[in-house]
Amino acid sequence: MKKIALLGASGSIGRQTIDVISQHPDLFELVSFGVGTRVEYARELLRIFEVPLIAVQKEEDALELMKEYPDKTILYGEEGLLAIAKSEYDVLVNALVGFAGFLPTYAAVESGHDVALANKESLVCGGELINRSLALHGKSLIPIDSEHSAIFQCLQGNRMRQVKRLIVTASGGSFRNKTREELSYVTVEEALAHPNWSMGAKITIDSATMMNKGFEVTEAHWLFGVPYEQIDVLMHPESIVHSMVEYIDQSVMAQMGTPDMRLPIQYALSWPDRLELNEPSLDLANIGTLHFSAPDLNRFPLLGLAYEAGKKGGNLGAVMNAANEVANLAFRNHELPFPGIEEIVIGAVQNAPYWELNSVEDLFKANAWGDEYARKQLRKLS
Ligand code: NAD
Ligand code: MG
């Protein structure tokens, strides 16, 4: 039995993780979980799973639950997340969204755990610190993000030093067929309608700006230790080829599948084994044609920005992420037009003073700088 701790249990990845665990009760045991404010879902989970330790976001919700479940340990806030990350289990599934996911990832590794990582922001912001800690403690990150799971699968049985480049595929998100002019008038509802994947709101907007693909390039850099010069993005509107690895002999390995996050989640938990997934097989004869093209960095400037920030390193990943969190949310709250997201994030990276990330304090300073810059710009723009 693999003991699983799950943070962000009520989100899109969290619920699909629950689904995977439920399909394999003989292999996986949920031993703790955290939800945000969806307390009803916590109650639902407690009816199904015998879990002794849980965390919620708000103190008042925790107090309510304590009355209902006096035999369980019920924690709240950041401390709750960190207590779970440091508790006893085999693998932490980090399905939190945003910078809030960094400290739990870091605490899990620092306390000697492997992490199945959906929260890419952990690496975008603090990849350098996390990798240092992984090396120190001899622990691993196992990717959940579909592109990185694909690359991870394509690397099995091969040698890292013989990799020529990683090819990260991109659907292009909700607005892939719109010109830059047309983007000025798009609505939140249109942005939230992703053509291929059903995901949480933040990542769906990040997909529309292609900030998400920029984050994934950074994520690939830290997960696989490949320089940015050897990570390419390839547009692929069907989302069937989830990513590829090219080797020095020009052989290109691709991983394919229908767009369903349960596969990468399950593989992250079962690796190096594979388990059955009760879904129809990929039907390529029916799909017929797959399309590929080069990304247009003028059309999607945040992708280029992520390469730039990644290559410079230091605090810039965290600055970029923090500004994006503010701008992404402001767009969702109808406080900022869609192109304003790019304007704020580019401005943050270009105006930020540079510093190295030698500590968690350096990282939090970078997050605060990006956050504050973005809020100031937001006030000017609205
Ligand atoms: P989501 O918004 O659906 O879920 C996020 C969860 O985190 C929610 O349950 C929320 O309550 C919880 N949360 C956030 N901040 C919290 C806090 N401070 N304390 C406690 N709980 C908190 O997001 P999602 O789409 O599931 O994405 C999760 C992560 O996985 C993101 O980093 C995203 O980029 C990544 N990811 C998601 C998908 C997908 O298909 N959804 C695919 C690849 C990667
Ligand atoms: Mg992805």
Coordinates of C-alpha atoms and ligand atoms in Angstrom, one line a residue:
M1 CA 0.0 0.0 0.0
K2 CA 1.3 3.4 -0.9
K3 CA 0.3 6.1 1.6
I4 CA -0.8 9.3 -0.1
A5 CA -1.1 12.8 1.3
L6 CA -3.1 15.1 -1.0
L7 CA -3.2 18.9 -0.9
G8 CA -5.8 20.7 -3.0
A9 CA -8.1 17.7 -2.8
S10 CA -11.2 19.7 -3.9
G11 CA -9.7 21.1 -7.0
S12 CA -9.6 19.8 -10.6
I13 CA -6.4 17.7 -10.1
G14 CA -7.4 16.9 -6.5
R15 CA -10.7 15.3 -7.4
Q16 CA -9.1 13.4 -10.2
T17 CA -6.5 12.1 -7.8
I18 CA -9.3 11.0 -5.5
D19 CA -10.8 9.2 -8.5
V20 CA -7.5 7.4 -9.2
I21 CA -7.1 6.4 -5.5
S22 CA -10.7 5.1 -5.4
Q23 CA -10.1 3.0 -8.5
H24 CA -7.2 1.2 -6.7
P25 CA -8.1 0.8 -3.0
D26 CA -5.7 -2.2 -2.9
L27 CA -2.7 -0.1 -3.9
F28 CA -3.3 3.5 -2.6
E29 CA -4.3 4.7 0.8
L30 CA -5.3 8.3 1.4
V31 CA -3.8 9.2 4.8
S32 CA -4.3 13.0 4.9
F33 CA -5.7 15.7 2.7
G34 CA -6.2 19.5 2.5
V35 CA -9.0 21.4 1.0
G36 CA -9.5 25.2 0.6
T37 CA -13.0 26.5 1.5
R38 CA -15.0 23.6 0.0
V39 CA -15.7 22.1 3.4
E40 CA -18.7 20.1 2.1
Y41 CA -16.3 18.1 -0.1
A42 CA -14.1 17.4 2.9
R43 CA -17.1 15.9 4.7
E44 CA -17.8 13.8 1.6
L45 CA -14.3 12.5 1.6
L46 CA -14.5 11.7 5.3
R47 CA -17.5 9.6 4.6
I48 CA -15.6 7.5 2.1
F49 CA -12.0 7.4 3.5
E50 CA -10.7 6.7 6.9
V51 CA -8.4 9.7 7.2
P52 CA -7.0 10.8 10.5
L53 CA -5.4 14.2 9.5
I54 CA -7.0 17.0 7.4
A55 CA -6.5 20.7 6.8
V56 CA -8.8 23.4 5.6
Q57 CA -8.0 27.0 4.8
K58 CA -10.1 28.9 7.4
E59 CA -10.1 28.6 11.2
E60 CA -13.9 28.8 11.5
D61 CA -14.3 25.8 9.1
A62 CA -11.7 23.9 11.1
L63 CA -13.6 24.6 14.4
E64 CA -16.8 23.4 12.8
L65 CA -15.2 20.1 11.7
M66 CA -13.5 19.6 15.0
K67 CA -17.0 19.4 16.6
E68 CA -18.2 16.9 14.0
Y69 CA -15.1 14.8 14.0
P70 CA -13.6 14.9 17.6
D71 CA -11.4 11.9 16.9
K72 CA -9.5 13.5 13.9
T73 CA -6.7 16.0 13.7
I74 CA -8.1 19.0 11.9
L75 CA -5.8 21.9 11.1
Y76 CA -6.1 25.1 9.2
G77 CA -4.2 27.8 7.2
E78 CA -0.7 27.5 6.0
E79 CA 0.3 25.7 9.1
G80 CA -2.2 23.0 8.3
L81 CA -0.7 22.5 4.8
L82 CA 2.8 22.4 6.2
A83 CA 1.9 19.9 9.0
I84 CA 0.5 17.6 6.3
A85 CA 3.6 18.0 4.2
K86 CA 5.8 17.1 7.2
S87 CA 3.6 14.2 8.4
E88 CA 4.0 10.5 7.7
Y89 CA 3.2 9.2 4.2
D90 CA 4.9 7.8 1.1
V91 CA 4.1 10.5 -1.5
L92 CA 2.6 14.0 -1.4
V93 CA 0.4 14.9 -4.3
N94 CA 0.6 18.7 -4.4
A95 CA -2.5 19.9 -6.3
L96 CA -2.6 23.4 -4.8
V97 CA -2.7 26.3 -7.2
G98 CA -0.2 29.2 -7.2
F99 CA 2.7 30.2 -5.0
A100 CA 0.8 28.8 -2.0
G101 CA 2.0 25.5 -3.2
F102 CA 5.7 26.3 -2.9
L103 CA 6.2 25.9 0.9
P104 CA 4.4 22.6 1.1
T105 CA 6.5 21.2 -1.7
Y106 CA 9.7 22.5 -0.1
A107 CA 8.6 21.3 3.4
A108 CA 7.8 17.8 2.0
V109 CA 11.2 17.4 0.4
E110 CA 13.0 18.9 3.4
S111 CA 11.3 16.4 5.7
G112 CA 12.4 13.5 3.4
H113 CA 9.5 12.9 1.1
D114 CA 8.9 12.4 -2.6
V115 CA 6.4 14.7 -4.3
A116 CA 4.0 14.0 -7.2
L117 CA 3.8 17.6 -8.5
A118 CA 0.9 19.2 -10.2
N119 CA 1.7 22.6 -8.6
K120 CA 4.1 23.9 -11.3
E121 CA 4.3 27.3 -9.6
S122 CA 6.6 25.6 -7.0
L123 CA 9.2 25.1 -9.6
V124 CA 8.6 28.3 -11.6
C125 CA 9.2 30.3 -8.4
G126 CA 11.7 28.2 -6.4
G127 CA 13.0 25.5 -8.7
E128 CA 16.6 26.2 -7.6
L129 CA 15.8 25.9 -3.9
I130 CA 13.7 22.7 -4.4
N131 CA 16.4 21.0 -6.5
R132 CA 19.0 21.8 -3.9
S133 CA 16.8 20.2 -1.3
L134 CA 16.1 17.2 -3.4
A135 CA 19.8 16.6 -3.9
L136 CA 20.5 17.0 -0.2
H137 CA 17.7 14.6 0.8
G138 CA 18.0 12.1 -2.1
K139 CA 14.3 12.6 -2.9
S140 CA 12.4 13.0 -6.2
L141 CA 9.7 15.0 -7.9
I142 CA 7.4 12.9 -10.1
P143 CA 5.6 15.0 -12.7
I144 CA 1.8 15.2 -12.9
D145 CA 1.6 17.9 -15.5
S146 CA 0.7 16.0 -18.7
E147 CA 3.6 17.4 -20.8
H148 CA 6.1 16.5 -18.1
S149 CA 4.6 13.1 -17.5
A150 CA 5.0 12.5 -21.3
I151 CA 8.6 13.5 -21.2
F152 CA 9.2 11.4 -18.1
Q153 CA 7.6 8.4 -19.9
C154 CA 9.8 9.0 -23.0
L155 CA 12.9 9.1 -20.8
Q156 CA 12.3 5.7 -19.3
G157 CA 15.0 3.3 -20.3
N158 CA 17.1 6.0 -21.9
R159 CA 20.1 8.0 -20.8
M160 CA 19.7 11.6 -19.9
R161 CA 23.1 12.6 -21.3
Q162 CA 21.9 11.4 -24.8
V163 CA 18.9 13.7 -24.8
K164 CA 19.2 16.3 -27.6
R165 CA 16.1 18.3 -26.8
L166 CA 12.7 18.2 -25.1
I167 CA 9.7 19.1 -27.2
V168 CA 6.8 20.5 -25.1
T169 CA 3.5 20.5 -27.1
A170 CA 1.0 23.3 -26.7
S171 CA -2.7 23.4 -27.6
G172 CA -2.7 27.2 -27.8
G173 CA -5.6 27.5 -25.3
S174 CA -9.0 29.2 -25.8
F175 CA -7.8 32.0 -28.1
R176 CA -5.3 30.2 -30.4
N177 CA -7.2 31.3 -33.5
K178 CA -7.6 35.0 -32.5
T179 CA -5.4 37.8 -33.7
R180 CA -3.8 40.2 -31.1
E181 CA -6.4 42.8 -32.2
E182 CA -9.3 40.5 -31.4
L183 CA -7.9 39.7 -27.9
S184 CA -8.8 43.2 -26.7
Y185 CA -12.5 42.3 -26.7
V186 CA -12.5 38.7 -25.3
T187 CA -14.6 37.9 -22.3
V188 CA -13.8 35.8 -19.1
E189 CA -16.4 33.2 -20.2
E190 CA -14.7 32.8 -23.6
A191 CA -11.3 32.5 -21.9
L192 CA -12.5 29.8 -19.6
A193 CA -13.8 27.6 -22.4
H194 CA -10.6 25.6 -23.1
P195 CA -11.0 23.6 -26.4
N196 CA -9.4 20.3 -25.1
W197 CA -9.0 20.2 -21.3
S198 CA -11.3 20.8 -18.4
M199 CA -9.1 22.4 -15.7
G200 CA -9.2 24.9 -12.8
A201 CA -9.9 28.6 -13.7
K202 CA -6.4 29.9 -13.1
I203 CA -4.6 27.5 -15.4
T204 CA -7.3 27.8 -18.1
I205 CA -6.5 31.6 -18.2
D206 CA -2.8 30.8 -18.1
S207 CA -3.3 28.6 -21.1
A208 CA -5.1 31.3 -23.1
T209 CA -2.2 33.7 -22.5
M210 CA 0.3 30.9 -22.9
M211 CA 1.9 31.9 -19.6
N212 CA 1.2 28.3 -18.8
K213 CA 3.4 27.0 -21.6
G214 CA 6.1 29.4 -20.4
F215 CA 5.8 28.0 -16.9
E216 CA 6.0 24.5 -18.3
V217 CA 9.3 25.3 -20.1
T218 CA 10.6 26.4 -16.7
E219 CA 9.1 23.4 -15.0
A220 CA 10.8 21.1 -17.6
H221 CA 14.1 22.8 -17.0
W222 CA 14.1 22.1 -13.3
L223 CA 12.5 18.7 -13.4
F224 CA 14.8 17.2 -16.0
G225 CA 17.9 19.5 -15.7
V226 CA 17.9 20.4 -19.4
P227 CA 19.1 23.9 -20.4
Y228 CA 16.5 26.3 -21.9
E229 CA 18.3 26.2 -25.2
Q230 CA 17.3 22.5 -25.5
I231 CA 13.6 22.9 -24.7
D232 CA 11.4 23.7 -27.6
V233 CA 7.6 24.4 -27.7
L234 CA 5.6 23.0 -30.6
M235 CA 2.0 23.9 -31.3
H236 CA -0.3 20.9 -31.5
P237 CA -4.0 21.8 -31.4
E238 CA -5.3 18.3 -30.9
S239 CA -3.5 17.6 -27.5
I240 CA -2.9 14.0 -28.4
V241 CA 0.9 14.0 -28.4
H242 CA 1.5 15.2 -24.9
S243 CA 5.2 15.9 -25.5
M244 CA 8.4 14.4 -27.0
V245 CA 12.0 13.8 -26.4
E246 CA 14.6 13.9 -29.2
Y247 CA 17.8 11.9 -28.7
I248 CA 21.3 12.5 -30.2
D249 CA 20.6 9.9 -32.9
Q250 CA 17.6 12.0 -34.0
S251 CA 15.2 9.4 -32.7
V252 CA 12.1 11.2 -31.4
M253 CA 10.0 9.5 -28.7
A254 CA 6.4 10.7 -28.2
Q255 CA 3.8 9.9 -25.6
M256 CA 0.2 9.9 -26.8
G257 CA -3.2 9.6 -25.2
T258 CA -6.6 11.2 -25.0
P259 CA -6.6 14.4 -23.0
D260 CA -7.4 13.0 -19.6
M261 CA -5.4 14.0 -16.5
R262 CA -6.1 10.8 -14.7
L263 CA -3.5 9.0 -16.8
P264 CA -0.5 11.3 -15.7
I265 CA -1.9 11.4 -12.1
Q266 CA -2.1 7.6 -12.0
Y267 CA 1.3 7.1 -13.6
A268 CA 2.9 9.5 -11.0
L269 CA 1.5 7.3 -8.2
S270 CA 2.2 3.9 -9.8
W271 CA 5.6 4.6 -11.5
P272 CA 7.5 2.5 -12.5
D273 CA 4.5 0.3 -12.8
R274 CA 1.5 0.9 -15.1
L275 CA -2.1 0.3 -14.0
E276 CA -5.2 -0.3 -16.0
L277 CA -7.3 2.8 -16.7
N278 CA -10.9 2.1 -17.5
E279 CA -11.3 4.5 -20.5
P280 CA -11.7 3.9 -24.3
S281 CA -8.4 3.4 -26.2
L282 CA -6.9 6.2 -28.2
D283 CA -8.6 6.0 -31.6
L284 CA -6.1 7.4 -34.1
A285 CA -7.9 6.1 -37.1
N286 CA -10.9 8.1 -36.0
I287 CA -8.8 11.2 -35.2
G288 CA -7.1 10.9 -38.6
T289 CA -4.8 13.9 -38.7
L290 CA -2.6 15.6 -36.1
H291 CA -1.2 19.1 -36.7
F292 CA 2.0 20.7 -35.6
S293 CA 3.4 24.2 -36.1
A294 CA 6.0 26.6 -34.6
P295 CA 4.8 28.9 -31.8
D296 CA 4.5 32.6 -32.7
L297 CA 6.3 34.5 -30.0
N298 CA 4.9 37.8 -31.2
R299 CA 1.4 36.4 -30.8
F300 CA 2.2 34.9 -27.4
P301 CA 4.8 37.2 -25.8
L302 CA 4.5 35.6 -22.3
L303 CA 6.1 32.4 -23.7
G304 CA 9.1 34.3 -24.8
L305 CA 9.2 36.2 -21.5
A306 CA 9.3 32.9 -19.6
Y307 CA 12.4 31.8 -21.6
E308 CA 14.0 35.2 -20.9
A309 CA 13.2 35.1 -17.1
G310 CA 14.2 31.4 -16.9
K311 CA 17.6 32.0 -18.5
K312 CA 18.4 35.0 -16.3
G313 CA 17.2 32.9 -13.3
G314 CA 17.4 34.2 -9.7
N315 CA 14.3 36.0 -8.5
L316 CA 12.7 36.5 -11.9
G317 CA 10.6 33.4 -12.1
A318 CA 9.0 34.3 -8.8
V319 CA 8.5 37.9 -9.9
M320 CA 6.9 36.7 -13.1
N321 CA 4.6 34.3 -11.3
A322 CA 3.5 36.7 -8.7
A323 CA 2.6 39.4 -11.2
N324 CA 0.7 36.8 -13.3
E325 CA -1.3 35.6 -10.2
V326 CA -2.5 39.2 -9.6
A327 CA -3.2 39.9 -13.3
N328 CA -4.9 36.5 -13.9
L329 CA -7.2 37.0 -11.0
A330 CA -8.0 40.6 -11.9
F331 CA -9.0 39.5 -15.4
R332 CA -11.2 36.8 -13.9
N333 CA -12.8 39.4 -11.7
H334 CA -13.5 41.7 -14.7
E335 CA -11.0 44.3 -13.4
L336 CA -8.6 44.0 -16.3
P337 CA -8.9 43.4 -20.0
F338 CA -7.2 40.3 -21.3
P339 CA -4.2 42.1 -22.9
G340 CA -3.6 43.8 -19.5
I341 CA -2.4 40.5 -18.2
E342 CA 0.6 40.5 -20.6
E343 CA 1.3 44.2 -20.0
I344 CA 1.5 43.7 -16.2
V345 CA 3.6 40.5 -16.3
I346 CA 6.1 41.8 -18.9
G347 CA 6.4 45.1 -17.0
A348 CA 7.1 43.2 -13.8
V349 CA 10.0 41.1 -15.2
Q350 CA 11.5 44.0 -17.1
N351 CA 11.4 46.4 -14.1
A352 CA 12.4 44.0 -11.3
P353 CA 15.8 44.5 -9.8
Y354 CA 17.7 41.2 -10.0
W355 CA 18.8 39.1 -7.0
E356 CA 19.9 35.5 -6.5
L357 CA 17.8 33.0 -4.7
N358 CA 19.9 31.7 -1.8
S359 CA 17.1 31.2 0.7
V360 CA 13.4 30.9 1.1
E361 CA 13.5 34.5 2.4
D362 CA 14.9 35.7 -1.0
L363 CA 12.1 33.8 -2.7
F364 CA 9.4 35.4 -0.6
K365 CA 10.9 38.8 -1.2
A366 CA 10.7 38.2 -5.0
N367 CA 7.1 37.1 -4.7
A368 CA 6.2 40.2 -2.7
W369 CA 8.0 42.4 -5.2
G370 CA 6.0 41.0 -8.2
D371 CA 2.8 41.1 -6.3
E372 CA 3.2 44.7 -5.2
Y373 CA 4.3 45.8 -8.7
A374 CA 1.3 44.1 -10.3
R375 CA -1.1 45.7 -7.8
K376 CA 0.3 49.2 -8.5
Q377 CA 0.0 48.7 -12.2
L378 CA -3.5 47.4 -11.8
R379 CA -4.6 50.5 -9.9
K380 CA -3.1 52.6 -12.8
L381 CA -4.9 50.6 -15.5
S382 CA -8.3 50.5 -13.9
Ligands
NAD1 P1 -8.0 24.3 -8.9 O1 -8.2 25.7 -8.7 O2 -9.1 23.5 -9.5 O3 -7.7 23.6 -7.5 C1 -6.7 24.1 -6.6 C2 -7.0 23.7 -5.2 O4 -6.1 24.3 -4.3 C3 -8.4 24.0 -4.7 O5 -8.9 22.9 -4.1 C4 -8.1 25.1 -3.6 O6 -9.0 25.1 -2.6 C5 -6.7 24.8 -3.1 N1 -6.0 25.9 -2.6 C6 -5.5 26.9 -3.2 N2 -4.8 27.8 -2.4 C7 -5.0 27.2 -1.1 C8 -4.5 27.5 0.2 N3 -3.9 28.7 0.4 N4 -4.9 26.7 1.2 C9 -5.6 25.6 1.0 N5 -6.0 25.2 -0.2 C10 -5.7 26.0 -1.3 O7 -6.6 24.1 -9.7 P2 -6.2 22.8 -10.6 O8 -6.6 23.1 -12.0 O9 -6.5 21.6 -10.0 O10 -4.6 23.1 -10.6 C11 -3.8 22.7 -9.5 C12 -2.3 22.8 -9.9 O11 -2.1 21.8 -10.9 C13 -2.0 24.1 -10.6 O12 -0.6 24.4 -10.2 C14 -2.0 23.8 -12.1 O13 -1.2 24.6 -12.8 C15 -1.6 22.4 -12.1 N6 -2.1 21.6 -13.3 C16 -3.5 21.4 -13.4 C17 -4.0 20.7 -14.5 C18 -5.5 20.5 -14.6 O14 -5.9 19.7 -15.5 N7 -6.3 21.0 -13.8 C19 -3.1 20.2 -15.4 C20 -1.7 20.3 -15.2 C21 -1.3 21.1 -14.2
MG2 MG 0.3 20.9 -18.9

